mmCIF file of C-alpha atoms in Angstrom:
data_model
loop_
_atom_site.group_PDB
_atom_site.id
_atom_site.type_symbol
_atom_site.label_atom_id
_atom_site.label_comp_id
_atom_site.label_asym_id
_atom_site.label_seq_id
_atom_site.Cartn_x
_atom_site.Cartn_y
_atom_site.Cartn_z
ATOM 1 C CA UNK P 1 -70.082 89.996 39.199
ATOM 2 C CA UNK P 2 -71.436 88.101 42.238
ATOM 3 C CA UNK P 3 -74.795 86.878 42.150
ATOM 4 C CA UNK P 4 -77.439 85.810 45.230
ATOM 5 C CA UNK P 5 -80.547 84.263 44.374
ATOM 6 C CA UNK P 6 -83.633 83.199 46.864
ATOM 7 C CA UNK P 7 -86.701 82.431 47.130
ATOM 8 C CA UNK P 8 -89.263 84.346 48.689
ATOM 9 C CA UNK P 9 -93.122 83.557 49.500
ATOM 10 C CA UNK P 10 -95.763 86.102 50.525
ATOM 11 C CA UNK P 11 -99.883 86.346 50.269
ATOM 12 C CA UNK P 12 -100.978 88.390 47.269
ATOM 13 C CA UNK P 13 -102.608 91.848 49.046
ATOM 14 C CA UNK P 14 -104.967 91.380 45.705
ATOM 15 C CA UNK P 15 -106.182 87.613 46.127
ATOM 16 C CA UNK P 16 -105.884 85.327 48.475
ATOM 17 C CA UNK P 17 -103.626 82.889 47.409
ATOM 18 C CA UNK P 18 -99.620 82.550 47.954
ATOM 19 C CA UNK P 19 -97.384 84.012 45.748
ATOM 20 C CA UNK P 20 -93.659 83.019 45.161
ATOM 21 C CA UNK P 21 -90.645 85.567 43.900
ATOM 22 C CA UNK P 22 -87.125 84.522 43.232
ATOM 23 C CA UNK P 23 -84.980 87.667 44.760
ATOM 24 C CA UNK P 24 -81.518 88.006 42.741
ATOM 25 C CA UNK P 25 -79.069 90.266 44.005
ATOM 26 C CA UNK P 26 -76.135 91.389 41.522
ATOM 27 C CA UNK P 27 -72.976 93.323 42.653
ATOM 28 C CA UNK P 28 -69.494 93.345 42.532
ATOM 29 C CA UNK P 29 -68.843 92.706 46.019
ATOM 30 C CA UNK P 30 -68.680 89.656 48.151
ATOM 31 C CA UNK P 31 -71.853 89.481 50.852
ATOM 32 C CA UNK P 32 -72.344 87.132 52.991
ATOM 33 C CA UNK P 33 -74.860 84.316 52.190
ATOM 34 C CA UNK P 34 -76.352 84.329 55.591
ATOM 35 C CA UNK P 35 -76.616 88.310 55.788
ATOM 36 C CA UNK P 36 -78.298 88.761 52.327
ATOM 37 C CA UNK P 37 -80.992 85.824 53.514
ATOM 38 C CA UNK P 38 -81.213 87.515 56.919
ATOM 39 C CA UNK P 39 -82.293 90.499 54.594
ATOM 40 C CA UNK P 40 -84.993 88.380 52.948
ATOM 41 C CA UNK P 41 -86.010 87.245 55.638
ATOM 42 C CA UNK P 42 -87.468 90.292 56.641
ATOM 43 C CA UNK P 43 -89.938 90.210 53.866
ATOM 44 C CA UNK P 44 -90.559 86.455 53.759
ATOM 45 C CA UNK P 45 -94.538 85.517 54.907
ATOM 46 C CA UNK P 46 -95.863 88.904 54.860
ATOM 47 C CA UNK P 47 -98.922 90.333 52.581
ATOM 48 C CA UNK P 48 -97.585 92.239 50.056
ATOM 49 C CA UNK P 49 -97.291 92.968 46.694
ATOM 50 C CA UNK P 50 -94.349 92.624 44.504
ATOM 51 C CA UNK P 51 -93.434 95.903 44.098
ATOM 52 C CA UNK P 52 -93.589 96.528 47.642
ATOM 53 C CA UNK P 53 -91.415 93.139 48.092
ATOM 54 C CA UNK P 54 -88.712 94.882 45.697
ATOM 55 C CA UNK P 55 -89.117 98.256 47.418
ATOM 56 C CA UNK P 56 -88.796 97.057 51.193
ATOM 57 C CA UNK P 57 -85.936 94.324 50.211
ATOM 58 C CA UNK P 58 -83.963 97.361 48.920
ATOM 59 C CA UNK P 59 -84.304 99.579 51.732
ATOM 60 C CA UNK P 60 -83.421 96.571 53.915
ATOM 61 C CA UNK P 61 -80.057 95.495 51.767
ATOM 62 C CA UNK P 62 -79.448 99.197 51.910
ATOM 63 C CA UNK P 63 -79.540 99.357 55.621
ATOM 64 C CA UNK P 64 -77.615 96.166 55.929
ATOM 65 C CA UNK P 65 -74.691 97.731 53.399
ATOM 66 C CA UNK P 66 -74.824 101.079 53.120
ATOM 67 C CA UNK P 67 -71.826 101.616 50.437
ATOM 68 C CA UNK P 68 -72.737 98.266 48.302
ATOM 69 C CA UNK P 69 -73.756 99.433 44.853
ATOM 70 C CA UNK P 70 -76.295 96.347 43.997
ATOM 71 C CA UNK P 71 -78.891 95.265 41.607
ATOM 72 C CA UNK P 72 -81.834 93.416 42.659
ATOM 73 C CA UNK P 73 -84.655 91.614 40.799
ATOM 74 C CA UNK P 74 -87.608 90.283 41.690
ATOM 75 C CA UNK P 75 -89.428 88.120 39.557
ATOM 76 C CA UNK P 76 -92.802 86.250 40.433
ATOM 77 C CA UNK P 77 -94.648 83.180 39.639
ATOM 78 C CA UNK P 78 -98.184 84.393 40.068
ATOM 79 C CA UNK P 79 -100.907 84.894 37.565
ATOM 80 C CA UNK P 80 -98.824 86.635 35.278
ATOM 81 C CA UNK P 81 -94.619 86.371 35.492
ATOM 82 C CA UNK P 82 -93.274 89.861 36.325
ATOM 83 C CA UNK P 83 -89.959 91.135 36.661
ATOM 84 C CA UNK P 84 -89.177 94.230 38.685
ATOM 85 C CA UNK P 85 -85.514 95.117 38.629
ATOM 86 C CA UNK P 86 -84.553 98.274 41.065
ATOM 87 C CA UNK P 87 -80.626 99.527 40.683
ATOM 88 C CA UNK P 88 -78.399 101.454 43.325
#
């Protein structure tokens, strides 16, 4: 199992402070460092919510590598510590 973690920042949609997510990506194939963060990049700095941080990420890794059966997980440091975990 290969395993990819980041950081990612964005401004809660719900109050106007920063929020910060550490993105994990879990499969059994190798990626490139530099293509998964090109991936989070996409989603780095923008308002949004967590679950629509999870839900774009994955349709972005998706795009990137179509064939790569993946786990991701998002889990934020806001007012309350969430997880949301979305499977391929």
């Amino acid at each position: 199992m290969n395993i990819y973690t980041t950081t990612i920042h964005a401004r809660c949609p719900f109050q106007p402070v920063w929020d910060y997510y550490e993105a994990t990506l879990e499969t059994g194939a190798m990626v490139q460092v530099e293509d998964y963060e090109a991936c989070c990049e996409c989603v780095r700095g923008n308002e949004q919510s967590q679950e629509d941080i999870g839900t774009a990420l994955q349709g972005i890794i998706r795009a990137k590598f179509p064939n790569l059966i993946f786990s991701l997980t998002i889990t934020g440091q806001h007012g309350t510590n969430c997880k949301t975990v979305v499977k391929r």
